[in-house]
Amino acid sequence: MTADRATSSAPRPAAPARDESAAGVLAIVTAVVIFSLATTMIRKSGSPGVVVAFWRLVMGTVIWFVVLRVQRHRLNWATVRRVAPLGVLFGANLGLFFAAVNHTRIANVEFIGAMSPVIVVPVAAVVFHEQIATRALAWGALAVVGVALIIFAAPGAGERGLTGDLMAAAAVGAWAGYLLLSRRVRATTGVSEVMAVTALGASLFLLPFAFASGKAFDVTAEGWAYIAALALMTGTAGHGLVLWAQRRIPVSTISVLTLAQPALATTWAYVFLDESVRPLQVAGMVVVLLALLAFTRSATRPVASEGHGELGGTPG
């Protein structure tokens, strides 16, 4: 009888870990929906992308420092030095991404941005010793194929479109670096501290670019409203959820789950901006979403411990 009880109770400690993993996935799914609305809002603001990115970061900085004050947390120089590189990477990512939105089609920007797993997954396997099932990798590869299908099926936009595509590609590198480095930083630093310092550093990074454009204050009332919404939705809620989830699911899972963002963003652009969507692109979106569902079932698991605290063994 005693042995039976011991055997039946053995699996119970795994339940909290499964709950944490499920909560992490839910947080990322919510963040992806929020992020998918951003490109449409950027275009509707009517201002240069780098200007929108700068003011969105300034507002986000204020919000996160207020959060720090409410939480009665204080920053020290050690934390600032540790997090500062994230500000540079995040500022570069945001500036390039926002600028790309005004130079090419939203579908192109979003789906080029979705290629980050090509960088993140292999690097995470080496750096964080993340283990991911072969079946999950196969589904992730299929999702990337769907992404490529959408890019190549999109109508061209000439030299201007190529410039935007190259900006989006550069933003991918900056985002992958941010996603990987933030995973390391989050091992010793809280969400509000990371977000406050990152937003401040990114604002300072983009400041000269915003004012060099000569249109730093060329923003309409409607534009300011969209920028404020971006600061609250993406800058606070979206990225806060991503950082929160990093202690609950692997960076590879986070990266591949974000592949759903382009399909949603293209849908919003079709509905609100009248951007055309070709049948072949729709097919690619279906492939991406179905592959993501299969990937989530195969890859979502608790983060394994490697003896370095709760983040041991394994970001966005």
PDB file of C-alpha atoms in Angstrom:
ATOM      1  CA  MET A   1       0.000   0.000   0.000  1.00  0.00           C
ATOM      2  CA  THR A   2       2.799   2.418   0.925  1.00  0.00           C
ATOM      3  CA  ALA A   3       4.686   1.590  -2.251  1.00  0.00           C
ATOM      4  CA  ASP A   4       1.559   2.155  -4.325  1.00  0.00           C
ATOM      5  CA  ARG A   5       1.056   5.567  -2.762  1.00  0.00           C
ATOM      6  CA  ALA A   6       4.641   6.536  -3.387  1.00  0.00           C
ATOM      7  CA  THR A   7       4.416   5.432  -7.003  1.00  0.00           C
ATOM      8  CA  SER A   8       1.151   7.264  -7.640  1.00  0.00           C
ATOM      9  CA  SER A   9       2.422  10.469  -6.086  1.00  0.00           C
ATOM     10  CA  ALA A  10       5.775  10.529  -7.899  1.00  0.00           C
ATOM     11  CA  PRO A  11       4.652  12.420 -11.034  1.00  0.00           C
ATOM     12  CA  ARG A  12       2.940  15.211  -9.075  1.00  0.00           C
ATOM     13  CA  PRO A  13       5.905  17.612  -8.774  1.00  0.00           C
ATOM     14  CA  ALA A  14       5.929  17.935 -12.598  1.00  0.00           C
ATOM     15  CA  ALA A  15       2.485  19.580 -12.638  1.00  0.00           C
ATOM     16  CA  PRO A  16       3.652  23.076 -11.557  1.00  0.00           C
ATOM     17  CA  ALA A  17       6.344  22.966 -14.249  1.00  0.00           C
ATOM     18  CA  ARG A  18       3.743  22.095 -16.894  1.00  0.00           C
ATOM     19  CA  ASP A  19       1.545  24.922 -15.628  1.00  0.00           C
ATOM     20  CA  GLU A  20       4.470  27.349 -15.863  1.00  0.00           C
ATOM     21  CA  SER A  21       5.193  26.223 -19.418  1.00  0.00           C
ATOM     22  CA  ALA A  22       1.549  26.646 -20.453  1.00  0.00           C
ATOM     23  CA  ALA A  23       1.472  30.113 -18.878  1.00  0.00           C
ATOM     24  CA  GLY A  24       4.623  31.042 -20.812  1.00  0.00           C
ATOM     25  CA  VAL A  25       3.069  29.946 -24.108  1.00  0.00           C
ATOM     26  CA  LEU A  26      -0.109  31.928 -23.358  1.00  0.00           C
ATOM     27  CA  ALA A  27       1.983  35.025 -22.593  1.00  0.00           C
ATOM     28  CA  ILE A  28       3.815  34.746 -25.927  1.00  0.00           C
ATOM     29  CA  VAL A  29       0.601  34.169 -27.891  1.00  0.00           C
ATOM     30  CA  THR A  30      -0.858  37.342 -26.328  1.00  0.00           C
ATOM     31  CA  ALA A  31       2.311  39.275 -27.118  1.00  0.00           C
ATOM     32  CA  VAL A  32       2.255  38.081 -30.734  1.00  0.00           C
ATOM     33  CA  VAL A  33      -1.301  39.366 -31.232  1.00  0.00           C
ATOM     34  CA  ILE A  34      -0.227  42.730 -29.805  1.00  0.00           C
ATOM     35  CA  PHE A  35       2.895  42.899 -31.965  1.00  0.00           C
ATOM     36  CA  SER A  36       0.937  41.994 -35.103  1.00  0.00           C
ATOM     37  CA  LEU A  37      -1.056  45.219 -34.804  1.00  0.00           C
ATOM     38  CA  ALA A  38       2.076  47.381 -34.614  1.00  0.00           C
ATOM     39  CA  THR A  39       2.941  47.620 -38.330  1.00  0.00           C
ATOM     40  CA  THR A  40      -0.536  48.828 -39.252  1.00  0.00           C
ATOM     41  CA  MET A  41      -0.393  51.428 -36.461  1.00  0.00           C
ATOM     42  CA  ILE A  42       3.063  52.598 -37.611  1.00  0.00           C
ATOM     43  CA  ARG A  43       1.808  53.121 -41.172  1.00  0.00           C
ATOM     44  CA  LYS A  44      -1.329  54.920 -39.936  1.00  0.00           C
ATOM     45  CA  SER A  45       0.700  57.315 -37.768  1.00  0.00           C
ATOM     46  CA  GLY A  46       1.861  59.063 -40.957  1.00  0.00           C
ATOM     47  CA  SER A  47       5.377  59.845 -39.622  1.00  0.00           C
ATOM     48  CA  PRO A  48       8.839  58.499 -40.562  1.00  0.00           C
ATOM     49  CA  GLY A  49       9.502  55.124 -38.964  1.00  0.00           C
ATOM     50  CA  VAL A  50      12.580  56.229 -37.014  1.00  0.00           C
ATOM     51  CA  VAL A  51      10.606  59.145 -35.520  1.00  0.00           C
ATOM     52  CA  VAL A  52       7.748  56.862 -34.471  1.00  0.00           C
ATOM     53  CA  ALA A  53      10.236  54.391 -32.982  1.00  0.00           C
ATOM     54  CA  PHE A  54      12.031  57.135 -31.031  1.00  0.00           C
ATOM     55  CA  TRP A  55       8.946  58.678 -29.438  1.00  0.00           C
ATOM     56  CA  ARG A  56       7.437  55.277 -28.761  1.00  0.00           C
ATOM     57  CA  LEU A  57      10.631  54.422 -26.834  1.00  0.00           C
ATOM     58  CA  VAL A  58      10.608  57.733 -24.958  1.00  0.00           C
ATOM     59  CA  MET A  59       7.046  57.086 -23.801  1.00  0.00           C
ATOM     60  CA  GLY A  60       7.934  53.508 -22.952  1.00  0.00           C
ATOM     61  CA  THR A  61      10.889  54.713 -20.877  1.00  0.00           C
ATOM     62  CA  VAL A  62       8.623  56.960 -18.823  1.00  0.00           C
ATOM     63  CA  ILE A  63       6.132  54.125 -18.284  1.00  0.00           C
ATOM     64  CA  TRP A  64       8.763  51.648 -17.110  1.00  0.00           C
ATOM     65  CA  PHE A  65      10.436  54.114 -14.737  1.00  0.00           C
ATOM     66  CA  VAL A  66       7.019  54.814 -13.217  1.00  0.00           C
ATOM     67  CA  VAL A  67       6.610  51.048 -12.786  1.00  0.00           C
ATOM     68  CA  LEU A  68       9.984  50.924 -11.032  1.00  0.00           C
ATOM     69  CA  ARG A  69       8.916  53.738  -8.713  1.00  0.00           C
ATOM     70  CA  VAL A  70       5.617  52.038  -7.878  1.00  0.00           C
ATOM     71  CA  GLN A  71       7.474  48.773  -7.174  1.00  0.00           C
ATOM     72  CA  ARG A  72      10.030  50.720  -5.113  1.00  0.00           C
ATOM     73  CA  HIS A  73      12.858  49.183  -7.095  1.00  0.00           C
ATOM     74  CA  ARG A  74      16.117  51.064  -7.560  1.00  0.00           C
ATOM     75  CA  LEU A  75      18.619  50.775 -10.356  1.00  0.00           C
ATOM     76  CA  ASN A  76      22.332  50.512  -9.711  1.00  0.00           C
ATOM     77  CA  TRP A  77      25.252  50.972 -12.082  1.00  0.00           C
ATOM     78  CA  ALA A  78      25.935  47.253 -12.197  1.00  0.00           C
ATOM     79  CA  THR A  79      22.417  46.652 -13.551  1.00  0.00           C
ATOM     80  CA  VAL A  80      22.702  49.532 -16.027  1.00  0.00           C
ATOM     81  CA  ARG A  81      25.999  48.208 -17.408  1.00  0.00           C
ATOM     82  CA  ARG A  82      24.616  44.680 -17.663  1.00  0.00           C
ATOM     83  CA  VAL A  83      21.438  45.722 -19.511  1.00  0.00           C
ATOM     84  CA  ALA A  84      22.814  48.607 -21.636  1.00  0.00           C
ATOM     85  CA  PRO A  85      23.811  46.411 -24.619  1.00  0.00           C
ATOM     86  CA  LEU A  86      20.170  45.340 -24.887  1.00  0.00           C
ATOM     87  CA  GLY A  87      19.234  48.989 -25.414  1.00  0.00           C
ATOM     88  CA  VAL A  88      21.542  49.262 -28.430  1.00  0.00           C
ATOM     89  CA  LEU A  89      20.247  46.043 -29.979  1.00  0.00           C
ATOM     90  CA  PHE A  90      16.616  46.893 -29.269  1.00  0.00           C
ATOM     91  CA  GLY A  91      17.004  50.447 -30.585  1.00  0.00           C
ATOM     92  CA  ALA A  92      18.601  49.160 -33.789  1.00  0.00           C
ATOM     93  CA  ASN A  93      15.870  46.562 -34.223  1.00  0.00           C
ATOM     94  CA  LEU A  94      13.040  48.996 -33.647  1.00  0.00           C
ATOM     95  CA  GLY A  95      14.506  51.782 -35.792  1.00  0.00           C
ATOM     96  CA  LEU A  96      15.182  49.481 -38.739  1.00  0.00           C
ATOM     97  CA  PHE A  97      11.860  47.654 -38.432  1.00  0.00           C
ATOM     98  CA  PHE A  98       9.774  50.835 -38.178  1.00  0.00           C
ATOM     99  CA  ALA A  99      11.642  52.414 -41.098  1.00  0.00           C
ATOM    100  CA  ALA A 100      11.148  49.301 -43.225  1.00  0.00           C
ATOM    101  CA  VAL A 101       7.369  49.557 -42.778  1.00  0.00           C
ATOM    102  CA  ASN A 102       7.405  52.813 -44.762  1.00  0.00           C
ATOM    103  CA  HIS A 103       9.581  51.402 -47.559  1.00  0.00           C
ATOM    104  CA  THR A 104       8.032  48.062 -48.454  1.00  0.00           C
ATOM    105  CA  ARG A 105       4.905  45.988 -47.997  1.00  0.00           C
ATOM    106  CA  ILE A 106       3.902  45.007 -44.474  1.00  0.00           C
ATOM    107  CA  ALA A 107       3.814  41.328 -45.471  1.00  0.00           C
ATOM    108  CA  ASN A 108       7.465  41.546 -46.547  1.00  0.00           C
ATOM    109  CA  VAL A 109       8.566  43.294 -43.354  1.00  0.00           C
ATOM    110  CA  GLU A 110       6.723  40.894 -41.104  1.00  0.00           C
ATOM    111  CA  PHE A 111       7.729  37.679 -42.812  1.00  0.00           C
ATOM    112  CA  ILE A 112      11.371  38.667 -43.217  1.00  0.00           C
ATOM    113  CA  GLY A 113      11.304  39.481 -39.514  1.00  0.00           C
ATOM    114  CA  ALA A 114       9.919  36.025 -38.829  1.00  0.00           C
ATOM    115  CA  MET A 115      13.156  34.460 -40.062  1.00  0.00           C
ATOM    116  CA  SER A 116      14.821  35.036 -36.669  1.00  0.00           C
ATOM    117  CA  PRO A 117      14.506  31.328 -35.700  1.00  0.00           C
ATOM    118  CA  VAL A 118      17.060  30.538 -38.415  1.00  0.00           C
ATOM    119  CA  ILE A 119      19.550  32.419 -36.232  1.00  0.00           C
ATOM    120  CA  VAL A 120      18.105  31.905 -32.762  1.00  0.00           C
ATOM    121  CA  VAL A 121      17.440  28.158 -32.694  1.00  0.00           C
ATOM    122  CA  PRO A 122      20.966  26.915 -33.555  1.00  0.00           C
ATOM    123  CA  VAL A 123      22.664  29.580 -31.413  1.00  0.00           C
ATOM    124  CA  ALA A 124      20.392  28.798 -28.447  1.00  0.00           C
ATOM    125  CA  ALA A 125      21.219  25.099 -28.784  1.00  0.00           C
ATOM    126  CA  VAL A 126      24.934  25.890 -28.469  1.00  0.00           C
ATOM    127  CA  VAL A 127      24.865  28.726 -25.931  1.00  0.00           C
ATOM    128  CA  PHE A 128      21.993  27.681 -23.661  1.00  0.00           C
ATOM    129  CA  HIS A 129      22.186  23.916 -24.263  1.00  0.00           C
ATOM    130  CA  GLU A 130      18.518  23.867 -25.173  1.00  0.00           C
ATOM    131  CA  GLN A 131      17.230  20.477 -26.238  1.00  0.00           C
ATOM    132  CA  ILE A 132      14.504  20.404 -28.824  1.00  0.00           C
ATOM    133  CA  ALA A 133      12.864  17.340 -30.357  1.00  0.00           C
ATOM    134  CA  THR A 134      13.739  16.504 -33.967  1.00  0.00           C
ATOM    135  CA  ARG A 135      10.021  16.396 -34.766  1.00  0.00           C
ATOM    136  CA  ALA A 136       9.646  19.953 -33.467  1.00  0.00           C
ATOM    137  CA  LEU A 137      12.532  21.128 -35.632  1.00  0.00           C
ATOM    138  CA  ALA A 138      10.840  19.601 -38.664  1.00  0.00           C
ATOM    139  CA  TRP A 139       7.635  21.517 -37.951  1.00  0.00           C
ATOM    140  CA  GLY A 140       9.659  24.693 -37.393  1.00  0.00           C
ATOM    141  CA  ALA A 141      11.377  24.190 -40.754  1.00  0.00           C
ATOM    142  CA  LEU A 142       7.984  23.794 -42.432  1.00  0.00           C
ATOM    143  CA  ALA A 143       6.856  27.081 -40.858  1.00  0.00           C
ATOM    144  CA  VAL A 144       9.929  28.815 -42.298  1.00  0.00           C
ATOM    145  CA  VAL A 145       9.074  27.366 -45.731  1.00  0.00           C
ATOM    146  CA  GLY A 146       5.622  28.935 -45.386  1.00  0.00           C
ATOM    147  CA  VAL A 147       7.284  32.251 -44.542  1.00  0.00           C
ATOM    148  CA  ALA A 148       9.461  32.059 -47.672  1.00  0.00           C
ATOM    149  CA  LEU A 149       6.394  31.274 -49.784  1.00  0.00           C
ATOM    150  CA  ILE A 150       4.682  34.458 -48.603  1.00  0.00           C
ATOM    151  CA  ILE A 151       7.736  36.615 -49.275  1.00  0.00           C
ATOM    152  CA  PHE A 152       8.297  35.361 -52.813  1.00  0.00           C
ATOM    153  CA  ALA A 153       4.603  35.542 -53.686  1.00  0.00           C
ATOM    154  CA  ALA A 154       4.288  39.195 -52.607  1.00  0.00           C
ATOM    155  CA  PRO A 155       4.019  41.867 -55.344  1.00  0.00           C
ATOM    156  CA  GLY A 156       7.307  43.712 -55.905  1.00  0.00           C
ATOM    157  CA  ALA A 157       7.847  47.379 -55.023  1.00  0.00           C
ATOM    158  CA  GLY A 158      10.983  48.211 -57.021  1.00  0.00           C
ATOM    159  CA  GLU A 159      14.130  49.752 -55.520  1.00  0.00           C
ATOM    160  CA  ARG A 160      12.189  51.296 -52.649  1.00  0.00           C
ATOM    161  CA  GLY A 161      10.848  47.866 -51.749  1.00  0.00           C
ATOM    162  CA  LEU A 162      14.352  46.352 -51.871  1.00  0.00           C
ATOM    163  CA  THR A 163      15.592  49.022 -49.453  1.00  0.00           C
ATOM    164  CA  GLY A 164      12.779  48.182 -47.062  1.00  0.00           C
ATOM    165  CA  ASP A 165      13.456  44.458 -47.376  1.00  0.00           C
ATOM    166  CA  LEU A 166      17.147  45.008 -46.542  1.00  0.00           C
ATOM    167  CA  MET A 167      16.190  47.122 -43.515  1.00  0.00           C
ATOM    168  CA  ALA A 168      13.893  44.354 -42.339  1.00  0.00           C
ATOM    169  CA  ALA A 169      16.677  41.789 -42.795  1.00  0.00           C
ATOM    170  CA  ALA A 170      19.066  43.914 -40.705  1.00  0.00           C
ATOM    171  CA  ALA A 171      16.367  44.230 -38.042  1.00  0.00           C
ATOM    172  CA  VAL A 172      16.246  40.409 -37.856  1.00  0.00           C
ATOM    173  CA  GLY A 173      19.898  40.259 -36.829  1.00  0.00           C
ATOM    174  CA  ALA A 174      19.404  42.922 -34.152  1.00  0.00           C
ATOM    175  CA  TRP A 175      16.286  41.163 -32.802  1.00  0.00           C
ATOM    176  CA  ALA A 176      17.996  37.774 -32.665  1.00  0.00           C
ATOM    177  CA  GLY A 177      20.868  39.317 -30.708  1.00  0.00           C
ATOM    178  CA  TYR A 178      18.418  41.014 -28.341  1.00  0.00           C
ATOM    179  CA  LEU A 179      16.441  37.823 -27.835  1.00  0.00           C
ATOM    180  CA  LEU A 180      19.518  35.738 -27.015  1.00  0.00           C
ATOM    181  CA  LEU A 181      21.278  38.299 -24.822  1.00  0.00           C
ATOM    182  CA  SER A 182      18.125  39.175 -22.877  1.00  0.00           C
ATOM    183  CA  ARG A 183      17.782  35.501 -21.942  1.00  0.00           C
ATOM    184  CA  ARG A 184      21.154  35.705 -20.241  1.00  0.00           C
ATOM    185  CA  VAL A 185      20.421  39.058 -18.600  1.00  0.00           C
ATOM    186  CA  ARG A 186      17.069  37.886 -17.246  1.00  0.00           C
ATOM    187  CA  ALA A 187      18.892  35.258 -15.169  1.00  0.00           C
ATOM    188  CA  THR A 188      19.864  37.965 -12.678  1.00  0.00           C
ATOM    189  CA  THR A 189      17.632  40.951 -13.463  1.00  0.00           C
ATOM    190  CA  GLY A 190      13.897  41.610 -13.061  1.00  0.00           C
ATOM    191  CA  VAL A 191      11.508  42.450 -15.907  1.00  0.00           C
ATOM    192  CA  SER A 192      10.914  46.090 -14.914  1.00  0.00           C
ATOM    193  CA  GLU A 193      14.643  46.790 -14.494  1.00  0.00           C
ATOM    194  CA  VAL A 194      15.453  45.219 -17.875  1.00  0.00           C
ATOM    195  CA  MET A 195      12.656  47.077 -19.663  1.00  0.00           C
ATOM    196  CA  ALA A 196      13.432  50.467 -18.070  1.00  0.00           C
ATOM    197  CA  VAL A 197      17.136  50.394 -18.914  1.00  0.00           C
ATOM    198  CA  THR A 198      16.531  48.873 -22.372  1.00  0.00           C
ATOM    199  CA  ALA A 199      13.949  51.524 -23.290  1.00  0.00           C
ATOM    200  CA  LEU A 200      16.204  54.337 -22.063  1.00  0.00           C
ATOM    201  CA  GLY A 201      19.245  52.970 -23.898  1.00  0.00           C
ATOM    202  CA  ALA A 202      17.273  52.431 -27.096  1.00  0.00           C
ATOM    203  CA  SER A 203      15.871  55.980 -26.905  1.00  0.00           C
ATOM    204  CA  LEU A 204      19.374  57.434 -26.596  1.00  0.00           C
ATOM    205  CA  PHE A 205      20.560  55.238 -29.470  1.00  0.00           C
ATOM    206  CA  LEU A 206      17.805  56.464 -31.815  1.00  0.00           C
ATOM    207  CA  LEU A 207      17.829  60.128 -30.694  1.00  0.00           C
ATOM    208  CA  PRO A 208      20.420  61.372 -33.245  1.00  0.00           C
ATOM    209  CA  PHE A 209      18.713  59.460 -36.077  1.00  0.00           C
ATOM    210  CA  ALA A 210      15.284  60.877 -35.225  1.00  0.00           C
ATOM    211  CA  PHE A 211      16.498  64.475 -35.135  1.00  0.00           C
ATOM    212  CA  ALA A 212      18.703  64.027 -38.204  1.00  0.00           C
ATOM    213  CA  SER A 213      15.544  63.227 -40.157  1.00  0.00           C
ATOM    214  CA  GLY A 214      14.384  66.822 -39.621  1.00  0.00           C
ATOM    215  CA  LYS A 215      10.897  65.555 -38.747  1.00  0.00           C
ATOM    216  CA  ALA A 216      11.266  64.681 -35.076  1.00  0.00           C
ATOM    217  CA  PHE A 217       8.291  66.874 -34.174  1.00  0.00           C
ATOM    218  CA  ASP A 218       6.420  66.482 -37.459  1.00  0.00           C
ATOM    219  CA  VAL A 219       3.696  64.346 -35.895  1.00  0.00           C
ATOM    220  CA  THR A 220      -0.048  64.930 -36.137  1.00  0.00           C
ATOM    221  CA  ALA A 221      -2.470  64.600 -33.232  1.00  0.00           C
ATOM    222  CA  GLU A 222      -3.611  61.277 -34.655  1.00  0.00           C
ATOM    223  CA  GLY A 223       0.021  60.240 -35.003  1.00  0.00           C
ATOM    224  CA  TRP A 224       0.715  60.969 -31.330  1.00  0.00           C
ATOM    225  CA  ALA A 225      -2.301  58.824 -30.410  1.00  0.00           C
ATOM    226  CA  TYR A 226      -0.919  55.885 -32.397  1.00  0.00           C
ATOM    227  CA  ILE A 227       2.549  56.341 -30.874  1.00  0.00           C
ATOM    228  CA  ALA A 228       1.077  56.365 -27.370  1.00  0.00           C
ATOM    229  CA  ALA A 229      -0.878  53.195 -28.154  1.00  0.00           C
ATOM    230  CA  LEU A 230       2.322  51.554 -29.438  1.00  0.00           C
ATOM    231  CA  ALA A 231       4.141  52.502 -26.229  1.00  0.00           C
ATOM    232  CA  LEU A 232       1.430  50.971 -24.061  1.00  0.00           C
ATOM    233  CA  MET A 233       0.652  47.902 -26.155  1.00  0.00           C
ATOM    234  CA  THR A 234       3.985  46.793 -27.600  1.00  0.00           C
ATOM    235  CA  GLY A 235       6.504  48.679 -25.470  1.00  0.00           C
ATOM    236  CA  THR A 236       4.935  47.793 -22.145  1.00  0.00           C
ATOM    237  CA  ALA A 237       2.521  44.864 -22.422  1.00  0.00           C
ATOM    238  CA  GLY A 238       4.029  42.982 -25.385  1.00  0.00           C
ATOM    239  CA  HIS A 239       7.722  43.057 -24.483  1.00  0.00           C
ATOM    240  CA  GLY A 240       6.943  42.713 -20.791  1.00  0.00           C
ATOM    241  CA  LEU A 241       5.144  39.448 -21.548  1.00  0.00           C
ATOM    242  CA  VAL A 242       8.073  38.215 -23.645  1.00  0.00           C
ATOM    243  CA  LEU A 243      10.534  38.833 -20.813  1.00  0.00           C
ATOM    244  CA  TRP A 244       8.176  37.280 -18.266  1.00  0.00           C
ATOM    245  CA  ALA A 245       7.840  34.151 -20.409  1.00  0.00           C
ATOM    246  CA  GLN A 246      11.599  33.690 -20.727  1.00  0.00           C
ATOM    247  CA  ARG A 247      11.815  32.014 -17.340  1.00  0.00           C
ATOM    248  CA  ARG A 248       9.092  29.556 -18.296  1.00  0.00           C
ATOM    249  CA  ILE A 249       9.747  28.330 -21.852  1.00  0.00           C
ATOM    250  CA  PRO A 250      12.872  27.960 -24.062  1.00  0.00           C
ATOM    251  CA  VAL A 251      14.043  30.789 -26.295  1.00  0.00           C
ATOM    252  CA  SER A 252      13.656  28.528 -29.336  1.00  0.00           C
ATOM    253  CA  THR A 253       9.963  28.047 -28.578  1.00  0.00           C
ATOM    254  CA  ILE A 254       9.477  31.794 -28.156  1.00  0.00           C
ATOM    255  CA  SER A 255      11.226  32.515 -31.436  1.00  0.00           C
ATOM    256  CA  VAL A 256       9.255  30.015 -33.511  1.00  0.00           C
ATOM    257  CA  LEU A 257       5.899  30.937 -31.937  1.00  0.00           C
ATOM    258  CA  THR A 258       6.424  34.489 -33.181  1.00  0.00           C
ATOM    259  CA  LEU A 259       6.119  33.133 -36.737  1.00  0.00           C
ATOM    260  CA  ALA A 260       2.364  33.593 -36.281  1.00  0.00           C
ATOM    261  CA  GLN A 261       2.831  37.367 -36.099  1.00  0.00           C
ATOM    262  CA  PRO A 262       3.336  37.987 -39.849  1.00  0.00           C
ATOM    263  CA  ALA A 263       0.165  36.137 -40.840  1.00  0.00           C
ATOM    264  CA  LEU A 264      -1.850  38.212 -38.388  1.00  0.00           C
ATOM    265  CA  ALA A 265      -0.122  41.469 -39.379  1.00  0.00           C
ATOM    266  CA  THR A 266      -0.783  40.813 -43.075  1.00  0.00           C
ATOM    267  CA  THR A 267      -4.431  40.234 -42.239  1.00  0.00           C
ATOM    268  CA  TRP A 268      -4.648  43.598 -40.393  1.00  0.00           C
ATOM    269  CA  ALA A 269      -2.917  45.322 -43.355  1.00  0.00           C
ATOM    270  CA  TYR A 270      -5.468  43.795 -45.728  1.00  0.00           C
ATOM    271  CA  VAL A 271      -8.398  44.894 -43.541  1.00  0.00           C
ATOM    272  CA  PHE A 272      -7.233  48.360 -42.452  1.00  0.00           C
ATOM    273  CA  LEU A 273      -4.738  49.450 -45.155  1.00  0.00           C
ATOM    274  CA  ASP A 274      -6.195  47.751 -48.253  1.00  0.00           C
ATOM    275  CA  GLU A 275      -2.918  45.957 -48.991  1.00  0.00           C
ATOM    276  CA  SER A 276      -3.546  43.139 -51.431  1.00  0.00           C
ATOM    277  CA  VAL A 277      -2.906  39.528 -50.514  1.00  0.00           C
ATOM    278  CA  ARG A 278      -2.312  36.922 -53.221  1.00  0.00           C
ATOM    279  CA  PRO A 279      -3.767  33.400 -53.005  1.00  0.00           C
ATOM    280  CA  LEU A 280      -0.274  31.884 -52.791  1.00  0.00           C
ATOM    281  CA  GLN A 281       0.444  34.107 -49.792  1.00  0.00           C
ATOM    282  CA  VAL A 282      -2.720  32.903 -48.085  1.00  0.00           C
ATOM    283  CA  ALA A 283      -1.564  29.328 -48.639  1.00  0.00           C
ATOM    284  CA  GLY A 284       1.755  30.208 -47.013  1.00  0.00           C
ATOM    285  CA  MET A 285      -0.024  31.719 -44.010  1.00  0.00           C
ATOM    286  CA  VAL A 286      -2.048  28.533 -43.541  1.00  0.00           C
ATOM    287  CA  VAL A 287       1.158  26.467 -43.691  1.00  0.00           C
ATOM    288  CA  VAL A 288       2.803  28.705 -41.063  1.00  0.00           C
ATOM    289  CA  LEU A 289      -0.108  28.574 -38.634  1.00  0.00           C
ATOM    290  CA  LEU A 290      -0.648  24.803 -38.911  1.00  0.00           C
ATOM    291  CA  ALA A 291       3.086  24.135 -38.547  1.00  0.00           C
ATOM    292  CA  LEU A 292       3.168  26.347 -35.449  1.00  0.00           C
ATOM    293  CA  LEU A 293       0.370  24.385 -33.840  1.00  0.00           C
ATOM    294  CA  ALA A 294       2.308  21.176 -34.387  1.00  0.00           C
ATOM    295  CA  PHE A 295       5.570  22.771 -33.215  1.00  0.00           C
ATOM    296  CA  THR A 296       3.963  23.967 -29.981  1.00  0.00           C
ATOM    297  CA  ARG A 297       2.714  20.460 -29.198  1.00  0.00           C
ATOM    298  CA  SER A 298       6.148  18.962 -29.860  1.00  0.00           C
ATOM    299  CA  ALA A 299       8.508  21.553 -28.402  1.00  0.00           C
ATOM    300  CA  THR A 300       6.818  23.146 -25.378  1.00  0.00           C
ATOM    301  CA  ARG A 301       8.420  21.814 -22.233  1.00  0.00           C
ATOM    302  CA  PRO A 302       9.710  23.095 -18.867  1.00  0.00           C
ATOM    303  CA  VAL A 303      13.173  24.680 -18.984  1.00  0.00           C
ATOM    304  CA  ALA A 304      15.730  22.120 -17.874  1.00  0.00           C
ATOM    305  CA  SER A 305      18.057  22.945 -14.985  1.00  0.00           C
ATOM    306  CA  GLU A 306      21.819  22.960 -15.485  1.00  0.00           C
ATOM    307  CA  GLY A 307      22.805  23.997 -12.014  1.00  0.00           C
ATOM    308  CA  HIS A 308      22.668  27.767 -12.605  1.00  0.00           C
ATOM    309  CA  GLY A 309      19.375  28.653 -11.007  1.00  0.00           C
ATOM    310  CA  GLU A 310      15.959  28.554 -12.601  1.00  0.00           C
ATOM    311  CA  LEU A 311      17.316  29.680 -15.964  1.00  0.00           C
ATOM    312  CA  GLY A 312      20.017  27.056 -16.112  1.00  0.00           C
ATOM    313  CA  GLY A 313      20.202  24.952 -19.239  1.00  0.00           C
ATOM    314  CA  THR A 314      18.384  27.067 -21.527  1.00  0.00           C
ATOM    315  CA  PRO A 315      15.099  34.448 -24.619  1.00  0.00           C
ATOM    316  CA  GLY A 316      12.587  37.841 -27.130  1.00  0.00           C
TER     317      GLY A 316
END
